[in-house]
Coordinates of C-alpha atoms and ligand atoms in Angstrom, one line a residue:
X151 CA 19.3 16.0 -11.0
X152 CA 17.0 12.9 -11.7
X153 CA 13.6 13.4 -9.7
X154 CA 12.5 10.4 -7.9
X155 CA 9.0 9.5 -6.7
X156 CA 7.8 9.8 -3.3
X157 CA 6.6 7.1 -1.6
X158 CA 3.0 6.5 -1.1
X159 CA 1.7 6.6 2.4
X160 CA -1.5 5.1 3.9
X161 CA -2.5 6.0 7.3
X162 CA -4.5 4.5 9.6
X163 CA -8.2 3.4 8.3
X164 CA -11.2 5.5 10.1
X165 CA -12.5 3.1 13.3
X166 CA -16.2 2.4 11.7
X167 CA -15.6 -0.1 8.6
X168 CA -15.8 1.1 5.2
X169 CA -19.5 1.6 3.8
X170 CA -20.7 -0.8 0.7
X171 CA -21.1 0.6 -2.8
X172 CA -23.7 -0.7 -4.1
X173 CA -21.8 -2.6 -7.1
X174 CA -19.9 -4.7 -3.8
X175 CA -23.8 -5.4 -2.4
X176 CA -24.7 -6.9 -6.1
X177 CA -21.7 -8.8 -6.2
X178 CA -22.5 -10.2 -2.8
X179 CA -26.4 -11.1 -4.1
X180 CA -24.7 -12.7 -7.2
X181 CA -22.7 -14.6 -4.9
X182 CA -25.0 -15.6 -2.9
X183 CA -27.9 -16.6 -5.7
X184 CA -25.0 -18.6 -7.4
X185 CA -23.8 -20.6 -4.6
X186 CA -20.5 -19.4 -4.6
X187 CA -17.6 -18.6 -2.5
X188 CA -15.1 -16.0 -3.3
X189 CA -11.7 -16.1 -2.6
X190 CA -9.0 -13.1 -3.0
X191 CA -5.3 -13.0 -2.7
X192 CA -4.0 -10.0 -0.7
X193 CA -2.9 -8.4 -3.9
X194 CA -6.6 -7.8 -5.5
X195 CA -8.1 -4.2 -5.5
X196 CA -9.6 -3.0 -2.0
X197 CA -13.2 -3.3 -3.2
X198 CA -12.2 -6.7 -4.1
X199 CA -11.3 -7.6 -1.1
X200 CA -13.9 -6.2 0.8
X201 CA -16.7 -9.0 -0.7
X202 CA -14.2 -11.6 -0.3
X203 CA -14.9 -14.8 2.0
X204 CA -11.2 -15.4 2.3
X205 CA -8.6 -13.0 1.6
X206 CA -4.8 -14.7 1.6
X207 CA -1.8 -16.0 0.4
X208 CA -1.3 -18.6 -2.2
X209 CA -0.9 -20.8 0.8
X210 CA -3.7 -20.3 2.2
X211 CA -5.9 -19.6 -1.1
X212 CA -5.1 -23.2 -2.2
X213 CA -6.2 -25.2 1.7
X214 CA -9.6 -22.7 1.4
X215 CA -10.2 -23.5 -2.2
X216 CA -9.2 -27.7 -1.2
X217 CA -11.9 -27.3 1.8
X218 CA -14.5 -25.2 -0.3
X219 CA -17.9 -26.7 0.0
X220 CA -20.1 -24.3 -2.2
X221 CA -20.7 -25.6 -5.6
X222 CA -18.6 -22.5 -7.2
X223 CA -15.6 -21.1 -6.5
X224 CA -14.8 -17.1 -7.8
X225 CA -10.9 -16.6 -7.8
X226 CA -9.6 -13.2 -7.6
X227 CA -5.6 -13.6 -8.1
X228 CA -4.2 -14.8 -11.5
X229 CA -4.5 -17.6 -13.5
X230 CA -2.3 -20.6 -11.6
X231 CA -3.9 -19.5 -8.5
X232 CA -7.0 -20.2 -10.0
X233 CA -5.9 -23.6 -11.8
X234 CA -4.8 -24.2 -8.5
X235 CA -8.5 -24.4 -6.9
X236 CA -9.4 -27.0 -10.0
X237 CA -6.6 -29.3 -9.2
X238 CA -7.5 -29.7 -5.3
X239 CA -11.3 -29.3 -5.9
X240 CA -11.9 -30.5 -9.2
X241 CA -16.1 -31.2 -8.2
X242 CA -16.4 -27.2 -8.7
X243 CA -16.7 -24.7 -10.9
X244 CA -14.0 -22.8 -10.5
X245 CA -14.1 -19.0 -12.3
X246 CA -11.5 -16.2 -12.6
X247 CA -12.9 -12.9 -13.6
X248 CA -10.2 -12.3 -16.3
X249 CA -8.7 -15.3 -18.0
X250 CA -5.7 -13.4 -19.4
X251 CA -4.4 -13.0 -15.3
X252 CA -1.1 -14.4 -15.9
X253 CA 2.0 -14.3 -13.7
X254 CA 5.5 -13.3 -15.4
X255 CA 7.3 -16.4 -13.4
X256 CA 4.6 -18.8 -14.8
X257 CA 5.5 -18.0 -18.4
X258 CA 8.8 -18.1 -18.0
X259 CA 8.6 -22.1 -17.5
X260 CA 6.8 -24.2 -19.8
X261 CA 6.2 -28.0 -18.8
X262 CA 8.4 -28.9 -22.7
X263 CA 11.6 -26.2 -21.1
X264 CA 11.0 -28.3 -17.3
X265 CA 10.7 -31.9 -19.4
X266 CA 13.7 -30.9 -21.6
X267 CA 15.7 -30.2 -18.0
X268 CA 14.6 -33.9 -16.4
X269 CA 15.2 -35.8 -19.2
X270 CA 18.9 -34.3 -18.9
X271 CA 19.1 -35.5 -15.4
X272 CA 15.9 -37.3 -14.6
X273 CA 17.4 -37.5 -11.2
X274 CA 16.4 -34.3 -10.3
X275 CA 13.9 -33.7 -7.6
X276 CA 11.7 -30.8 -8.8
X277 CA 10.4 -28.3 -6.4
X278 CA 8.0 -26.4 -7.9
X279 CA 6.8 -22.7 -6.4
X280 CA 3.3 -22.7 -7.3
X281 CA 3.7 -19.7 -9.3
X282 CA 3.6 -22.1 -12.3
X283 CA 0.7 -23.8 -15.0
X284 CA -0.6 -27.0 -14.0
X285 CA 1.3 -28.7 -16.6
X286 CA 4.6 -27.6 -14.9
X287 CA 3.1 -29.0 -11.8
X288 CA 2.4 -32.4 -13.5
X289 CA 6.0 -32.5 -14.2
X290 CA 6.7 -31.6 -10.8
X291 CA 7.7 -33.8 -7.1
X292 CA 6.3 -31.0 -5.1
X293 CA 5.4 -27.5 -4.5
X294 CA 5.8 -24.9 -2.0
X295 CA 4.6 -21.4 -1.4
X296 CA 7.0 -18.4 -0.3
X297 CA 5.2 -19.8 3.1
X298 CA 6.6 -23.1 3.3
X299 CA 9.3 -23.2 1.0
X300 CA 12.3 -23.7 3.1
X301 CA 9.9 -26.5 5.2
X302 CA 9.4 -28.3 1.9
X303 CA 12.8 -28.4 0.8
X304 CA 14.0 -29.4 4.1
X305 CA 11.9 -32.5 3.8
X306 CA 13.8 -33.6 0.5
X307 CA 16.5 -35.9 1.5
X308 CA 20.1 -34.6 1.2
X309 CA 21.6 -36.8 -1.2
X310 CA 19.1 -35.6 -3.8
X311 CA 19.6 -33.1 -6.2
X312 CA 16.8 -30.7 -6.5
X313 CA 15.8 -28.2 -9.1
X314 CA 13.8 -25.2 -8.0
X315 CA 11.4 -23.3 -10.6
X316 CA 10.3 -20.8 -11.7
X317 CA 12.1 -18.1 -9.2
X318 CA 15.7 -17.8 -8.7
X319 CA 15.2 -15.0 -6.3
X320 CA 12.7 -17.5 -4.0
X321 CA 15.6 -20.2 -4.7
X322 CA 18.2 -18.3 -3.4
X323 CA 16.4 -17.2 -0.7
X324 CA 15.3 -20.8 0.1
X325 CA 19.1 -21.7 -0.2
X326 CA 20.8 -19.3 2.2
X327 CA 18.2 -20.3 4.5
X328 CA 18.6 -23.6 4.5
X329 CA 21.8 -24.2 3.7
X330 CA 20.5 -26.5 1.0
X331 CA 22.3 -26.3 -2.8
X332 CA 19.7 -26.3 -5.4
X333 CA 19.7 -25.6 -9.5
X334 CA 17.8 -22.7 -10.1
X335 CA 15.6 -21.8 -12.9
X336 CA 16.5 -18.4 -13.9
X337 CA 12.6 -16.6 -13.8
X338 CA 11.6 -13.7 -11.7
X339 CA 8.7 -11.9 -11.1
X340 CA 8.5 -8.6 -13.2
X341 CA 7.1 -6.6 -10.4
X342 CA 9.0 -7.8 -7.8
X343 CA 12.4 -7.2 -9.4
X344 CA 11.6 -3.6 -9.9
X345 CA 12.3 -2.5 -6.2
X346 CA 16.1 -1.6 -6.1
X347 CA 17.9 -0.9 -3.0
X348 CA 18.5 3.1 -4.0
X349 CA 14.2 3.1 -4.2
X350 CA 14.4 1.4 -0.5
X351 CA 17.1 3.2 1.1
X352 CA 15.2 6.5 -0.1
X353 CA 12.1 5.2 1.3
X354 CA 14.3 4.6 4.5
X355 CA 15.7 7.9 4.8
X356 CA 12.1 9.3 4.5
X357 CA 10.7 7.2 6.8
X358 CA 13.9 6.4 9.6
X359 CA 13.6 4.0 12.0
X360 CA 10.7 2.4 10.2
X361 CA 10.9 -1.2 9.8
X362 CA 11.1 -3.2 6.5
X363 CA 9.5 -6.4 5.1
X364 CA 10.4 -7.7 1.7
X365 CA 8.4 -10.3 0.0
X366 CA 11.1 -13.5 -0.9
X367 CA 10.2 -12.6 -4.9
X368 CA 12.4 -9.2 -4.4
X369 CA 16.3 -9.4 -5.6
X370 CA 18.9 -10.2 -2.6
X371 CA 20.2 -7.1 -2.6
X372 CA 16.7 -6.0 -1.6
X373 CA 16.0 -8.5 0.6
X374 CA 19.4 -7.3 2.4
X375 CA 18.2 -4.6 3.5
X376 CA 14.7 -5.6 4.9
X377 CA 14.6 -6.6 8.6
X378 CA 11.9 -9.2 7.9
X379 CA 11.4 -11.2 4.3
X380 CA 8.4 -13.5 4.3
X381 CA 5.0 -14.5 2.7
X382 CA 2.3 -12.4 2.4
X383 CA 0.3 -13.6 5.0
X384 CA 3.1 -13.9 7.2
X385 CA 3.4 -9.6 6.9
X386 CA 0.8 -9.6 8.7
X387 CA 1.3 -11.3 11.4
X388 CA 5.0 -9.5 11.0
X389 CA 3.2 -5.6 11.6
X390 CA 0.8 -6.7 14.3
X391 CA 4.5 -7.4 15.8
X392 CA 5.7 -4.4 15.6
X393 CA 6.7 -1.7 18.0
X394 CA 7.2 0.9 15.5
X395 CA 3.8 3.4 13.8
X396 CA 5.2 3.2 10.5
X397 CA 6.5 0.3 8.6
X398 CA 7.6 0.6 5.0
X399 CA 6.2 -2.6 2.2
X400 CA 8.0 -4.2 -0.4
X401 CA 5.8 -6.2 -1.9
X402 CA 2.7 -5.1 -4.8
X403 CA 1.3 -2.8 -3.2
X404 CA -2.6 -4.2 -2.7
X405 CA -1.1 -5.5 0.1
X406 CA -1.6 -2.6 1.9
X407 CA -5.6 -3.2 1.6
X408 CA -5.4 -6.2 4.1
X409 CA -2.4 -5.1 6.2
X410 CA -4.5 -1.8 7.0
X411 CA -7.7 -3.4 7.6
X412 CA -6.0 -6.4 10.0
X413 CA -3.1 -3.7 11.3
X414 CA -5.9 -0.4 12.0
X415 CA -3.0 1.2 14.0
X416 CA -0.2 1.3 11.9
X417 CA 0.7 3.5 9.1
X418 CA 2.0 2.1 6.0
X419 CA 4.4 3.0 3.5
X420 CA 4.5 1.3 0.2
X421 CA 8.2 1.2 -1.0
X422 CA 8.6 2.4 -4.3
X423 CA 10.7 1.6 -7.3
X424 CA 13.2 4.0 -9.1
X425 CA 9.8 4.9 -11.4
X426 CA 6.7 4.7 -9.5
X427 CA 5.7 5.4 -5.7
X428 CA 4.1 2.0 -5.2
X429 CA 4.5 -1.2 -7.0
X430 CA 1.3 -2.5 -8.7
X431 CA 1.0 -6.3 -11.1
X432 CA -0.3 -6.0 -14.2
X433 CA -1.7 -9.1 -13.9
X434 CA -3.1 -8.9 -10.4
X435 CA -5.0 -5.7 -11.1
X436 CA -6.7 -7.2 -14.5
X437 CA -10.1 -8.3 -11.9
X438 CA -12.1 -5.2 -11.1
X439 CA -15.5 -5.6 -9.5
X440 CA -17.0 -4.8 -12.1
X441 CA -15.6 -8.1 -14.1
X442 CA -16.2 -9.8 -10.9
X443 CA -19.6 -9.0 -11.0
X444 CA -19.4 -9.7 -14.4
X445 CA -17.8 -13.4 -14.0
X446 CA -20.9 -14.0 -11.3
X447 CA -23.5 -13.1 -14.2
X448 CA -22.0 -14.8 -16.7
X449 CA -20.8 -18.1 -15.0
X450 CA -17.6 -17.6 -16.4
X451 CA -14.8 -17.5 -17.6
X452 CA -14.5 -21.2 -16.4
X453 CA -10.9 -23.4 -15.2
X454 CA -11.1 -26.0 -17.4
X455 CA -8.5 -28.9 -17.2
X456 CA -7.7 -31.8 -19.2
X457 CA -8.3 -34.4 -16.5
X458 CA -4.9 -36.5 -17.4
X459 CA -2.9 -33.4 -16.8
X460 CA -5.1 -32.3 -13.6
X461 CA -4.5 -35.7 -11.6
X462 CA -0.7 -35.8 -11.8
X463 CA -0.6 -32.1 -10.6
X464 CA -2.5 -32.7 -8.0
X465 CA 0.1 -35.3 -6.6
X466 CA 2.4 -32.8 -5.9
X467 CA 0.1 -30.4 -4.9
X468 CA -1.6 -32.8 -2.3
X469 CA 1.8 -33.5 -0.9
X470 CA 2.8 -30.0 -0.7
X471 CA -0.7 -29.6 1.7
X472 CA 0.3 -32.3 3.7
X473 CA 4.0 -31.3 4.2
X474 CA 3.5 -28.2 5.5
X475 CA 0.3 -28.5 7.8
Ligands
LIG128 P1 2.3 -15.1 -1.6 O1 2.0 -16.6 -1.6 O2 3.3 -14.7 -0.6 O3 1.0 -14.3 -1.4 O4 2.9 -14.7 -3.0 C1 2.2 -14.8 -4.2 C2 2.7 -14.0 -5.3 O5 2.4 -14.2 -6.4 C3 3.7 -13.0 -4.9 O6 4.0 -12.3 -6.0
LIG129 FE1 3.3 -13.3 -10.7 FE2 4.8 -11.3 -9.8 FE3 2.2 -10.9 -10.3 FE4 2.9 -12.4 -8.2 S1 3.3 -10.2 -8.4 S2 1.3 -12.9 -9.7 S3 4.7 -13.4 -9.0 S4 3.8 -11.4 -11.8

């Protein structure tokens, strides 16, 4: 009989808020000495995310970074997250702890696969998920985040064709959503495609009546058998929803850190995959404080962008921002 792991459960957080170490209080000296701001998605470590100004979705990371007024911005997420702050906010210095962050759907589309495609049909309206490199974005009509996709593609008029990259599981999820046809680029997210409905349903049987939210990135047959699929940010406002104590996560499993700190009542269960009792990105977990406090010393490592290729992706970018305020 195979053994499977067993899900890891986080209660509820004790009432008083969680004491400093005194790494976080040099990283928030640092921050403060070097005019900076940092930002976190929901996915960085929990000591992370406790020093953070803003802790979010990709959404919501890119109007904080557009709006930022200190002279340097610290990203904790990956590296198109990151890029993302330069493109919208080019005046700053924008720094990501660990260069090497990548993002499994990023690589799978380079802008010479995506300029290959349009020169095929240079029809194609290209919606781009912002899990991609700037160049990508260059090449790109607009972008969308897990929160807004469907309101993006619903603004693109019906007699055009559109081609979604980098995530066929997003794209599908967009499609049956809106009813809207679209080519897909066949990349996925790593992480995301490990959950498996067997992992969920045990997860399920462990936990019953618990409710489910799956992150758009998961497979369909995952998504299936949620009861909610959304953005990151929007799980929040999902649990604060909810009637039930317990509600199980499919998503990379730092997102636990903000649900429990936002959600102090519930308890959380991080749905595992048929090999490990929570679901962490290899990429995501590259920043530690320690290379954040690093980054802050060191003014770097630095977003740089070659100017030509950072002015066409903001276009896109920009009108993303606008579509979906
Ligand atoms: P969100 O924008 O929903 O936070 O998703 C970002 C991401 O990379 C998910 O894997
Ligand atoms: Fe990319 Fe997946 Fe990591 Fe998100 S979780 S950054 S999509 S590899």
């Amino acid at each position: 009989m195979p053994t499977f792991p067993v899900p890891d459960v986080f209660p509820p957080l004790p009432a008083s808020p969680l004491p400093l170490s005194e790494l976080q209080r040099e990283v928030l000296e640092l921050k403060k000495k070097n005019d900076a701001i940092i930002l976190a998605h929901n996915y960085q470590c929990e000591d992370i995310q406790g020093v953070a100004d803003y802790v979010g979705d990709s959404l919501g990371l890119a109007y904080k970074a557009a709006e930022a007024k200190a002279s340097t911005i610290v990203f904790c997420g990956v590296h198109f997250m990151a890029e993302t702050a330069k493109i919208v906010n080019p005046s700053k210095r924008v720094l990501l702890p660990v260069l090497e962050a990548g993002c499994s759907l990023a690589d799978s589309c380079t802008p010479e696969k995506l300029a290959a495609a349009k020169a095929i049909n240079p029809a194609l309206k290209v919606v781009a998920y912002i899990n991609c490199s700037a160049a990508v974005k260059a090449l790109s009509d607009v972008i969308c985040t897990s929160g807004n996709a469907c309101k993006i593609v619903e603004r693109i008029p019906a007699d055009q064709e559109i081609l979604f990259v980098p995530d066929q599981n997003l794209g599908q999820w967009v499609a049956s959503r809106t009813g809207r046809r679209m080519q897909l680029w066949p990349g996925s997210c790593y992480a995301h495609v490990q959950f498996t409905p067997s992992a969920l349903l045990r997860a399920k049987a462990a936990h019953p009546g618990a409710p489910v939210v799956a992150h758009p990135e998961c497979t369909e047959a995952v998504r299936e058998l949620a009861d909610e699929v959304c953005s990151t940010e929007r799980m929040v406002a999902w649990a604060k929803q909810q009637t039930s104590k317990t509600l199980i996560v499919t998503t990379e499993s730092g997102m636990i850190h903000r649900l429990r700190r936002e959600v102090p009542d519930k308890t959380f269960v991080a749905a595992p995959t048929d090999r490990c009792s929570c679901n962490e990105c290899r990429y995501m977990k590259m920043n530690t404080l320690q290379k954040l406090r690093d980054c802050l010393v060191n003014g770097g490592p630095e977003i740089k962008l070659e100017e030509s290729v950072r002015a066409a992706a903001e276009i896109p970018l920009r009108r993303m921002l606008e579509w979906s305020r």
